[in-house]
Structures are given as C-alpha cells and as structure tokens.
mmCIF file of C-alpha atoms and ligand atoms in Angstrom:
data_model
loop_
_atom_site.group_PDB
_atom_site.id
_atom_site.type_symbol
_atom_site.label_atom_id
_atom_site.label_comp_id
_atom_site.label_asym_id
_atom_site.label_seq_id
_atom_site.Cartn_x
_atom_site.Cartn_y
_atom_site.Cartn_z
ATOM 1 C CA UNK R 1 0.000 0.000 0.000
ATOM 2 C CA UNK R 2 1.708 3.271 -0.894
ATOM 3 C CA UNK R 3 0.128 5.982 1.220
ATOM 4 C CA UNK R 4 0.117 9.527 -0.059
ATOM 5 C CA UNK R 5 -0.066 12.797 2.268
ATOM 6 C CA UNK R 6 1.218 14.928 0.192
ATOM 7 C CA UNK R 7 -0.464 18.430 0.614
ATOM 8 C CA UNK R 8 -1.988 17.722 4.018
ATOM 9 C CA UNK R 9 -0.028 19.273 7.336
ATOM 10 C CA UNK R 10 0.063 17.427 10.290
ATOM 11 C CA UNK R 11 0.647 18.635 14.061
ATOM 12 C CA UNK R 12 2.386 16.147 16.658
ATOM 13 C CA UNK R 13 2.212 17.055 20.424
ATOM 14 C CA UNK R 14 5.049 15.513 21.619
ATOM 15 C CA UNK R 15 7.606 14.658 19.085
ATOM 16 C CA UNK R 16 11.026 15.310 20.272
ATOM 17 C CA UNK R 17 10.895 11.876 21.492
ATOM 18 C CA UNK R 18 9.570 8.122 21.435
ATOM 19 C CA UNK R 19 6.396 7.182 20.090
ATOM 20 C CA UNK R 20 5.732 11.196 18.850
ATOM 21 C CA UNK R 21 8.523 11.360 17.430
ATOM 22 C CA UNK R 22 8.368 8.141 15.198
ATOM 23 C CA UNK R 23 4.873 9.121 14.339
ATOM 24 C CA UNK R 24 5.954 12.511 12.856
ATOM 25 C CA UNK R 25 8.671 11.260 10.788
ATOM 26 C CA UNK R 26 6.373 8.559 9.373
ATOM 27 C CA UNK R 27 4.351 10.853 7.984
ATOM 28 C CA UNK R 28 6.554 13.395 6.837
ATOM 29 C CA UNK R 29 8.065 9.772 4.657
ATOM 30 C CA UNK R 30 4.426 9.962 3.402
ATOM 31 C CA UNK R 31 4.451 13.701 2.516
ATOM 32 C CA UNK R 32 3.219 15.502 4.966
ATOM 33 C CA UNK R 33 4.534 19.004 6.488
ATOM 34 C CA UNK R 34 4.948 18.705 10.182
ATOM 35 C CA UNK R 35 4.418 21.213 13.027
ATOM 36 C CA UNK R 36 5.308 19.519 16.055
ATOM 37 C CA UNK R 37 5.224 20.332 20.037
ATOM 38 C CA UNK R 38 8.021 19.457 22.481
ATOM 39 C CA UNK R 39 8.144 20.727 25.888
ATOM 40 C CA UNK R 40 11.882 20.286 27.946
ATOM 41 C CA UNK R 41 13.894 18.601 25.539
ATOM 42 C CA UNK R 42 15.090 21.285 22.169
ATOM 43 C CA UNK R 43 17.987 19.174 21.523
ATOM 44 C CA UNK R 44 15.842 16.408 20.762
ATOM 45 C CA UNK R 45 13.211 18.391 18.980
ATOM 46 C CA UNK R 46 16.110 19.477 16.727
ATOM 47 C CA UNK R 47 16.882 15.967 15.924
ATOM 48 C CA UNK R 48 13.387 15.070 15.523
ATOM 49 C CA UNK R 49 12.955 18.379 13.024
ATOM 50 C CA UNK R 50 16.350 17.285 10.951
ATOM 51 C CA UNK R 51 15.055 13.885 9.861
ATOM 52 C CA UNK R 52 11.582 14.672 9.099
ATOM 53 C CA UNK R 53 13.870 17.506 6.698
ATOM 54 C CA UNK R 54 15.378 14.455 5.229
ATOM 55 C CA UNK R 55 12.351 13.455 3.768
ATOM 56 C CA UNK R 56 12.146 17.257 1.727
ATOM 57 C CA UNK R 57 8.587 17.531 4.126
ATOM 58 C CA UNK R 58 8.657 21.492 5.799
ATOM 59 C CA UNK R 59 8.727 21.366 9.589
ATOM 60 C CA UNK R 60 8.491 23.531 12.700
ATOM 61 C CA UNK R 61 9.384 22.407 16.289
ATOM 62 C CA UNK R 62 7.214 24.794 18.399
ATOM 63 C CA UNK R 63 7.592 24.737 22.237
ATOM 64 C CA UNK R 64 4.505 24.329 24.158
ATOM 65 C CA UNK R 65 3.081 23.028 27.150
ATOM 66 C CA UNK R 66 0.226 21.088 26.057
ATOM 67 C CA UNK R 67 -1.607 21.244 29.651
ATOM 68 C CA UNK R 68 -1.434 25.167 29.312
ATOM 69 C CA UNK R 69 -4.558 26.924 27.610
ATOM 70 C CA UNK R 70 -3.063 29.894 26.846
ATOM 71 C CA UNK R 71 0.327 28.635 25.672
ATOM 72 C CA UNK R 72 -2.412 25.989 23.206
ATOM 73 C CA UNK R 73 -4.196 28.910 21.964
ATOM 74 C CA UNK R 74 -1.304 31.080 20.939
ATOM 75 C CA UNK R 75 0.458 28.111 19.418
ATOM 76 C CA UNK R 76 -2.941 27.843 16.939
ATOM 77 C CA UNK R 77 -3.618 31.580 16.542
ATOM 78 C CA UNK R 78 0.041 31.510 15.531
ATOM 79 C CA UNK R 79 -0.839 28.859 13.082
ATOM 80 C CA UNK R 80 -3.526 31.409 11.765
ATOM 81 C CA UNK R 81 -1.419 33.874 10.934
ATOM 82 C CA UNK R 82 0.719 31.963 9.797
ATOM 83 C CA UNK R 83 -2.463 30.247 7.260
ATOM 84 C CA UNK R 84 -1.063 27.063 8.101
ATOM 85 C CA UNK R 85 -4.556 25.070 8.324
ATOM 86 C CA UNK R 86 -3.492 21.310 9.789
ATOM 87 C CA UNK R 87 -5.594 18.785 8.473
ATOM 88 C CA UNK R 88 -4.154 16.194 10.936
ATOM 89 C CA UNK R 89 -3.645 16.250 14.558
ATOM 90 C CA UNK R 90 -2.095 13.550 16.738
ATOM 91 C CA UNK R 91 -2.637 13.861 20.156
ATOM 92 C CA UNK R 92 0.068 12.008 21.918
ATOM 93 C CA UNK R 93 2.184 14.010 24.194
ATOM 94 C CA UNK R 94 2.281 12.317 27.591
ATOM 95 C CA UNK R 95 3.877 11.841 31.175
ATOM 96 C CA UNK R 96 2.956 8.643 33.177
ATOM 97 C CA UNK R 97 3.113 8.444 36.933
ATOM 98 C CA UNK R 98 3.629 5.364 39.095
ATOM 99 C CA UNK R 99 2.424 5.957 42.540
ATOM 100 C CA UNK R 100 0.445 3.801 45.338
ATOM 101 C CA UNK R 101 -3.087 5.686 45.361
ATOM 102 C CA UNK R 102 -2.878 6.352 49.047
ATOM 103 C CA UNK R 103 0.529 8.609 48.410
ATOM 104 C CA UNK R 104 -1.291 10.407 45.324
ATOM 105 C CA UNK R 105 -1.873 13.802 46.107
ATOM 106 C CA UNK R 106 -4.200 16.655 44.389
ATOM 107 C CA UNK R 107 -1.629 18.098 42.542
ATOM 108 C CA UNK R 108 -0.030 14.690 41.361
ATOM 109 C CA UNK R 109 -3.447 14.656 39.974
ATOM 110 C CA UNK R 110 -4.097 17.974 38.456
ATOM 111 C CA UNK R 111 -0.067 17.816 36.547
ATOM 112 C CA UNK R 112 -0.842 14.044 35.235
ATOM 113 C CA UNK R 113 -4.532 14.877 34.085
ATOM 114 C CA UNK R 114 -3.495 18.673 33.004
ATOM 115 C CA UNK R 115 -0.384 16.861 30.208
ATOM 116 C CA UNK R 116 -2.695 13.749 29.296
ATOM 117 C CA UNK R 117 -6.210 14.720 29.157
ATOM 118 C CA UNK R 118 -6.428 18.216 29.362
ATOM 119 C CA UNK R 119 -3.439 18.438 26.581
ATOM 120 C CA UNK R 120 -5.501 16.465 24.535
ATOM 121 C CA UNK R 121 -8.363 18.299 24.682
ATOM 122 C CA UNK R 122 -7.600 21.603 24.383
ATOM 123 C CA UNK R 123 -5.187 20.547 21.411
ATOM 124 C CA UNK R 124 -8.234 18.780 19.830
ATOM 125 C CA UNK R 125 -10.585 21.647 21.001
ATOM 126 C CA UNK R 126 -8.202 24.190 19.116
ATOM 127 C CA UNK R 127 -7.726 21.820 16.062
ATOM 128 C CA UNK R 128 -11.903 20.844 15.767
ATOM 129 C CA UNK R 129 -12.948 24.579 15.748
ATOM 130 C CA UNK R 130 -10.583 25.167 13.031
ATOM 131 C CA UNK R 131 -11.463 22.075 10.903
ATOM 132 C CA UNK R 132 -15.072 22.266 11.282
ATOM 133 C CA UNK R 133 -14.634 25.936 10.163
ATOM 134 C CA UNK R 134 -13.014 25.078 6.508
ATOM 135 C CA UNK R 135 -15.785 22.248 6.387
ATOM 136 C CA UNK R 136 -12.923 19.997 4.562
ATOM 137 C CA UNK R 137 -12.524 17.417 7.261
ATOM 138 C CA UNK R 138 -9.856 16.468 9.249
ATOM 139 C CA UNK R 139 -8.331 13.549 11.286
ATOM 140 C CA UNK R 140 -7.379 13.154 14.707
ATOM 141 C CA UNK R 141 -5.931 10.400 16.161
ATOM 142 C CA UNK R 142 -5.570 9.892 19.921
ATOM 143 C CA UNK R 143 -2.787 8.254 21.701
ATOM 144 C CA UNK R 144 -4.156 6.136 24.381
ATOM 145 C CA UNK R 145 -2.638 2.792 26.304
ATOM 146 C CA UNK R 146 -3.287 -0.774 26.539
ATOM 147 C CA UNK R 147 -3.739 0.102 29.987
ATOM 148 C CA UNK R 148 -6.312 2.157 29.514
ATOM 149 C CA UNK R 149 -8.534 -1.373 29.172
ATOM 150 C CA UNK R 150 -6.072 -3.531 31.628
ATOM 151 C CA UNK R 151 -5.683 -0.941 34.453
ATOM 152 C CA UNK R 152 -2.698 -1.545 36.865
ATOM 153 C CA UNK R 153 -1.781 -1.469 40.498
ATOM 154 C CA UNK R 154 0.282 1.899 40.536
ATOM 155 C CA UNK R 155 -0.695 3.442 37.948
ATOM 156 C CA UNK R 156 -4.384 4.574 38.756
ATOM 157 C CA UNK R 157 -4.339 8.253 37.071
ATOM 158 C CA UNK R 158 -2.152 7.620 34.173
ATOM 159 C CA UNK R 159 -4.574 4.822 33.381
ATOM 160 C CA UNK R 160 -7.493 6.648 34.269
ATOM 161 C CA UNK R 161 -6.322 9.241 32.005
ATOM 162 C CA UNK R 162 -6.092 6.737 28.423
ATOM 163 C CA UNK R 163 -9.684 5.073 29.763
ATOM 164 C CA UNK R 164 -10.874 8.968 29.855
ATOM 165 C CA UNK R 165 -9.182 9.359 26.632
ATOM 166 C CA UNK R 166 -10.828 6.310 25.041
ATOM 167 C CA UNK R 167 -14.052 8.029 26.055
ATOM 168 C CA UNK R 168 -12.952 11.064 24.236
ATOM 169 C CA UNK R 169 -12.542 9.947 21.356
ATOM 170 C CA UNK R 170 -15.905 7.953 21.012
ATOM 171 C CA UNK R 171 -17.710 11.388 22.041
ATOM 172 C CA UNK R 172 -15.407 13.252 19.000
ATOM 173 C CA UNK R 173 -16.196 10.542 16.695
ATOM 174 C CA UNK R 174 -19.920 11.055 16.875
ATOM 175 C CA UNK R 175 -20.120 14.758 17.449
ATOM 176 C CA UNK R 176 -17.833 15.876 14.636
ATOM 177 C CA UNK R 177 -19.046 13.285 12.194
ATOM 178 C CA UNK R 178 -19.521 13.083 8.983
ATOM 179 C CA UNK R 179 -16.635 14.583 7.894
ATOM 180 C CA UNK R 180 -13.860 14.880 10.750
ATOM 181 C CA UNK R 181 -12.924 11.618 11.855
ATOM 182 C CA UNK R 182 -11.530 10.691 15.275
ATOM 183 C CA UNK R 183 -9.774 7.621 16.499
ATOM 184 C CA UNK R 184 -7.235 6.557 18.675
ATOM 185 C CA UNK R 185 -4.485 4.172 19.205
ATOM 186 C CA UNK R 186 -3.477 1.947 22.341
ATOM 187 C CA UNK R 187 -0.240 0.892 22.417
ATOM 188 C CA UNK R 188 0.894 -1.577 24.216
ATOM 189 C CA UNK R 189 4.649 -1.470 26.151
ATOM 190 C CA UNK R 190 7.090 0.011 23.486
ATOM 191 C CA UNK R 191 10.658 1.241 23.990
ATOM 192 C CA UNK R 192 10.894 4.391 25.029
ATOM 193 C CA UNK R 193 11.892 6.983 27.702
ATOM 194 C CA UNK R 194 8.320 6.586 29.596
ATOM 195 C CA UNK R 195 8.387 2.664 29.669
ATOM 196 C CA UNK R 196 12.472 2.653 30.893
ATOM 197 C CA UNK R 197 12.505 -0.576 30.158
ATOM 198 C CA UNK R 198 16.850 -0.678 31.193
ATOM 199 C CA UNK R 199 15.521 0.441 34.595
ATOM 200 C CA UNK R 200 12.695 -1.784 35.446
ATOM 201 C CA UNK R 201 13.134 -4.375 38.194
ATOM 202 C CA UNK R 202 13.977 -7.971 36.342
ATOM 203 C CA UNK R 203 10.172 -8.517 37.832
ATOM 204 C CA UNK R 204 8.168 -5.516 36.063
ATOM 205 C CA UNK R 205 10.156 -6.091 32.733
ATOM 206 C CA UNK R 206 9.154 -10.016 32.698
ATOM 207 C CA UNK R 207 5.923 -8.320 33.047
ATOM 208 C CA UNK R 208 5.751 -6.189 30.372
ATOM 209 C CA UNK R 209 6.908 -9.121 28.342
ATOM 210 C CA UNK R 210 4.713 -11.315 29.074
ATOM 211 C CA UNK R 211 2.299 -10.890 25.904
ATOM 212 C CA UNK R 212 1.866 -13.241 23.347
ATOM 213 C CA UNK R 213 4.523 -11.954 20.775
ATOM 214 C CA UNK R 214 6.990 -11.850 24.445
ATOM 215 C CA UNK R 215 8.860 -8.732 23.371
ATOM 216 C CA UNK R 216 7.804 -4.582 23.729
ATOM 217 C CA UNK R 217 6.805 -3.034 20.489
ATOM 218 C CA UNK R 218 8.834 0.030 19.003
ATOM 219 C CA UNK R 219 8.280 3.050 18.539
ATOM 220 C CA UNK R 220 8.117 2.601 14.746
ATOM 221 C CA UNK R 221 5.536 -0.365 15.136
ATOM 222 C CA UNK R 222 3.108 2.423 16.289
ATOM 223 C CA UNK R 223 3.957 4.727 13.479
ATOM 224 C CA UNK R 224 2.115 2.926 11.008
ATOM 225 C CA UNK R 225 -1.366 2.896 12.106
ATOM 226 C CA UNK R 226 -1.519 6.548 12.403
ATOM 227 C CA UNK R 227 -0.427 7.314 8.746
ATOM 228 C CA UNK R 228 -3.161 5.009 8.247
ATOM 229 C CA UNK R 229 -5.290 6.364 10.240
ATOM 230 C CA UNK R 230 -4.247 9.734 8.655
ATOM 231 C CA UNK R 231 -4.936 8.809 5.072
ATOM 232 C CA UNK R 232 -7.889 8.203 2.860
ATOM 233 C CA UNK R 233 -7.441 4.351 3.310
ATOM 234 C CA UNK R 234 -9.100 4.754 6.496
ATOM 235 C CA UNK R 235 -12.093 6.424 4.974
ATOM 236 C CA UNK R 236 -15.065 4.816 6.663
ATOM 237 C CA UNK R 237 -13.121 4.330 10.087
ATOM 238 C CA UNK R 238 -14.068 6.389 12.958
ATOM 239 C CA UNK R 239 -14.515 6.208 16.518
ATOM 240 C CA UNK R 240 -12.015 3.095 17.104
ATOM 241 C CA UNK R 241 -9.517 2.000 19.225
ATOM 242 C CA UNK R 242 -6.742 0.082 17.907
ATOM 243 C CA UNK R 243 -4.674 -2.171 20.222
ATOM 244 C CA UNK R 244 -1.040 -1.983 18.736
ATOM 245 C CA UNK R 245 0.202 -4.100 21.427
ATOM 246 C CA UNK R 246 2.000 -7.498 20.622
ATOM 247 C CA UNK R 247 -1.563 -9.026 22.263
ATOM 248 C CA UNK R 248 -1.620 -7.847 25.521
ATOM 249 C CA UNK R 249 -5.305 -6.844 25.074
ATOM 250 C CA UNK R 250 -7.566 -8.624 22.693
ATOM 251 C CA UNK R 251 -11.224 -7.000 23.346
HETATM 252 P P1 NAP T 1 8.292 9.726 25.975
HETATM 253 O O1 NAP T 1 9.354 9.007 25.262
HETATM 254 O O2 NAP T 1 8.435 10.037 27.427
HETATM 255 O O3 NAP T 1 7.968 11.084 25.182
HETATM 256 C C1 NAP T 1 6.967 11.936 25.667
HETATM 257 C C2 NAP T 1 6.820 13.115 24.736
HETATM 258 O O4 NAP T 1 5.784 13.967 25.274
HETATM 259 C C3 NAP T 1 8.077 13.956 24.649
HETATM 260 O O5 NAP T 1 8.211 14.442 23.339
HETATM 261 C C4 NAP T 1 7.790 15.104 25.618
HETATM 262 O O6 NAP T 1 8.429 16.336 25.277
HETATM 263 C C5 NAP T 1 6.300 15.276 25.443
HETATM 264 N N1 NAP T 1 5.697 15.938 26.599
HETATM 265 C C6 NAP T 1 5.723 15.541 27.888
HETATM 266 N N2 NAP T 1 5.083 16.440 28.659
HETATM 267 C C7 NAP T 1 4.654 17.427 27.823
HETATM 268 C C8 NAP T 1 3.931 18.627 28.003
HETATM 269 N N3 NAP T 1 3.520 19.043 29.224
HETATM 270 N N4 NAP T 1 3.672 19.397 26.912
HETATM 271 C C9 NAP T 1 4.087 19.006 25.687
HETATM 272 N N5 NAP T 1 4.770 17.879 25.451
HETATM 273 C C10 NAP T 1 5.045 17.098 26.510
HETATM 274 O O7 NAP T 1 6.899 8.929 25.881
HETATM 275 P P2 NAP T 1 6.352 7.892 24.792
HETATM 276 O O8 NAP T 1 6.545 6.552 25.327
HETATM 277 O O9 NAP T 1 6.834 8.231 23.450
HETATM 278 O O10 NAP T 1 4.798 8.215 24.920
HETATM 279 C C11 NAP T 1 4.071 8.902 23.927
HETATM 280 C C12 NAP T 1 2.583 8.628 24.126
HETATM 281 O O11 NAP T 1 2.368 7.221 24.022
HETATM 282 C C13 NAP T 1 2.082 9.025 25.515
HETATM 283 O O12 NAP T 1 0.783 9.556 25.413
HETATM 284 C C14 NAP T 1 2.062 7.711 26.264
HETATM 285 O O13 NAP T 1 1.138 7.712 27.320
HETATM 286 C C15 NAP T 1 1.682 6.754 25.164
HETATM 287 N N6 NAP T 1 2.052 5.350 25.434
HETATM 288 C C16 NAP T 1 3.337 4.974 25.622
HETATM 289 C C17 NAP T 1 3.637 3.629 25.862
HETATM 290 C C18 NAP T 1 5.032 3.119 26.082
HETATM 291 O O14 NAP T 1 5.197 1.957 26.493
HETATM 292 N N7 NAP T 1 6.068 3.885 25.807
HETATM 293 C C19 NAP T 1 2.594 2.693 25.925
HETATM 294 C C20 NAP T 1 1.286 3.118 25.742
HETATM 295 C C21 NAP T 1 1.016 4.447 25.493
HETATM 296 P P3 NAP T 1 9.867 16.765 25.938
HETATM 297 O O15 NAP T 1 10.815 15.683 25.589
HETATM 298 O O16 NAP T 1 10.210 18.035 25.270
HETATM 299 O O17 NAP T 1 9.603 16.900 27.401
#
C-alpha cells in the first residue's frame, strides 16, 4: 500500500521523542509538512525536526506546554497567521506516573490529568474549531494505552487518564461526524523513555513481556497505524480503538 499525504499538514504534540517522534517522521516519509510540540527537551526536537527535513517535508518544532490553555491557543492563533490550516492532529504528548493511590496527592493529579487529558483536549478543542470551520474534514488520532482497558496497580491516574481518553474519542467521533474523523491508538509497552525498560526491576520487565509476541513493540511499530489512520485508506473508520500491542489486550 503506498500511502500519499502529500499536501496535508500534520501537528504532533510531543515529538522530540519516542512514540511522537516516530509518528511525525512517518508521515513526513508519506508527505506531509509537520508542526510539532516538544516541551523540555530542544535538543531532541532538533533531531526530531532534521530527519523529518530528510524526507524534503517542511517542519516547525514549536515549544509548548500542552496542559497550558493559553500557551495551546497562541500556538494555533500563531498557526492562523501563519495560514497554516493542519488537516491532521495527533494527540500524543504524555507523562505517566507510578504511585500507590494512598501517596497520590491533588496536585499529582491535576499535573498528570493537566499533560494527558487536558493536553488532549484543548489541542483537539483548538484543532476541531478550526477544521469544522473550513468544512474539509480532518483527522485526529488519539494516543491512548493498553492500559487504559487492563488498568494496573500503581498506575491509577495515568490509566485513568487513556480510559478517559478512550471516552474522548468515542464522544469526538460522533459529534464531529460526517466529515472529521476521530480515532485513537493503544499501544501496548514500546521502547521508550516513559516505559524505561533498562531500569525496570527484572520482575516488572518479565511483566511487560509477558504478551503473546513476548517482546515490547517500538516506537516505529506504532507509526504505522496513524499514517493510516491519517490517510484516505481509512475512509469509513471512525470512533475506534486500535490495540497496537504485541496481544496484551484482545477486546
Ligand atoms: P516519551 O518518550 O516520554 O515522550 C513523551 C513526549 O511527550 C516527549 O516528546 C515530551 O516532550 C512530550 N511531553 C511531555 N510532557 C509534555 C507537556 N507538558 N507538553 C508538551 N509535550 C510534553 O513517551 P512515549 O513513550 O513516546 O509516549 C508517547 C505517548 O504514548 C504518551 O501519550 C504515552 O502515554 C503513550 N504510550 C506509551 C507507551 C510506552 O510503552 N512507551 C505505551 C502506551 C502508550 P519533551 O521531551 O520536550 O519533554
């Protein structure tokens, strides 16, 4: 299947690293410009914004803290001025938090909810005003977690956050259709800074690898669905949840 973006402009929250990161460069192979977000890391942003170059695609490494309304707003009325219009948003800039409930404060909640789900939906806020405004359509894609389904012992807001994501994205789906479709993705573990996998006691990692294909997933393994998901191939797909997780969840 050769998959064509050429003339569409995507924006990435998130890409200076790991699953963002592959993502954006995926579909700058396929032709589309990139504006991406990163939030502490330039010198990775720069390294993110000199490959997706290599592919000839335009690119701009913007950063913004996706859990801050104001700094969201600006970064889309800049956009405006700009008349950059982006036709495809994925919303997968993340933090993840492993704590015992009982230790979990107020705050712990507000910062994990404010990058995850507030992030998401301002960015998609921002993104479906705009696209329902040119009345040309529009994708967005949603980066959730396998453990948004599983839940786990630990981990209670970050995986609260991808099942309140999942929700999110069935409510988009039906109140933007027809024409702007609205999925997510689910990953399961995959190599990256968040899942540390050099790090992890000898216990969690046997954990993580115990899935049916018994290995994590990289970040390029995720990249694929969402240039699907970004291109006319997925025409009459909306509303979904795709598992991209070597099996750990089969609903
Ligand atoms: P990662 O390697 O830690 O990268 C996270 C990215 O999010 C970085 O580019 C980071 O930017 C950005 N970010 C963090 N806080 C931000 C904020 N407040 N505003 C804007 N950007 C912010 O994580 P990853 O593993 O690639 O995860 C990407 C997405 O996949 C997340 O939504 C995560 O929950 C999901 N996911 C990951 C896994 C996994 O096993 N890795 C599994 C399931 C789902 P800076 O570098 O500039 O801080």
């Amino acid at each position: 299947m050769n998959i064509s973006l050429a003339g569409k402009t995507a924006l990435v929250t998130g890409a200076s690293r790991g699953i963002g990161r592959a993502i954006a460069i995926a579909l700058a192979r396929s032709g589309a410009d990139i504006i991406f977000t990163y939030n502490s890391s330039p010198k990775d942003a720069e390294d993110t914004a000199a490959a997706i170059k290599a592919h000839g695609q335009a690119v701009q490494a913007i950063k913004t803290d996706v859990a801050n309304e104001a700094a969201i707003t600006s970064l889309f009325q800049s956009l405006d001025d700009s008349k950059i219009a982006i036709d495809i948003l994925i919303n997968n800039a993340g933090i993840i938090m492993e704590k015992s409930t009982l230790d979990t404060s107020g705050s712990d909640f507000d910062h994990l909810m404010g990058v995850n789900l507030r992030g998401s939906f301002l960015t998609g806020r921002e993104a479906l005003k705009r696209m329902v405004m040119r009345g040309d359509g529009g994708r967005i894609i949603n980066i959730s977690s396998d453990l948004g389904f599983l839940g786990r012992e630990s981990f209670a807001l970050y995986t609260a956050s991808k099942g309140a994501i999942n929700a999110l994205t069935k409510s988009w789906a039906l109140e933007f259709a027809p024409h702007i479709l609205v999925n997510g993705i689910a990953p399961g573990p995959v190599d990256t800074d968040m899942l540390d996998i050099n790090n992890m006691t000898p216990e969690w990692r046997q954990k993580e690898e115990q899935i049916p294909m018994e290995r994590i997933g990289q970040p390029e393994e995720i990249a694929g669905l969402a240039v699907y998901l970004a291109s006319e191939y997925s025409s009459f797909v909306t509303g979904q949840i795709y598992g991209v997780n070597g099996g750990s969840v089969m609903p």
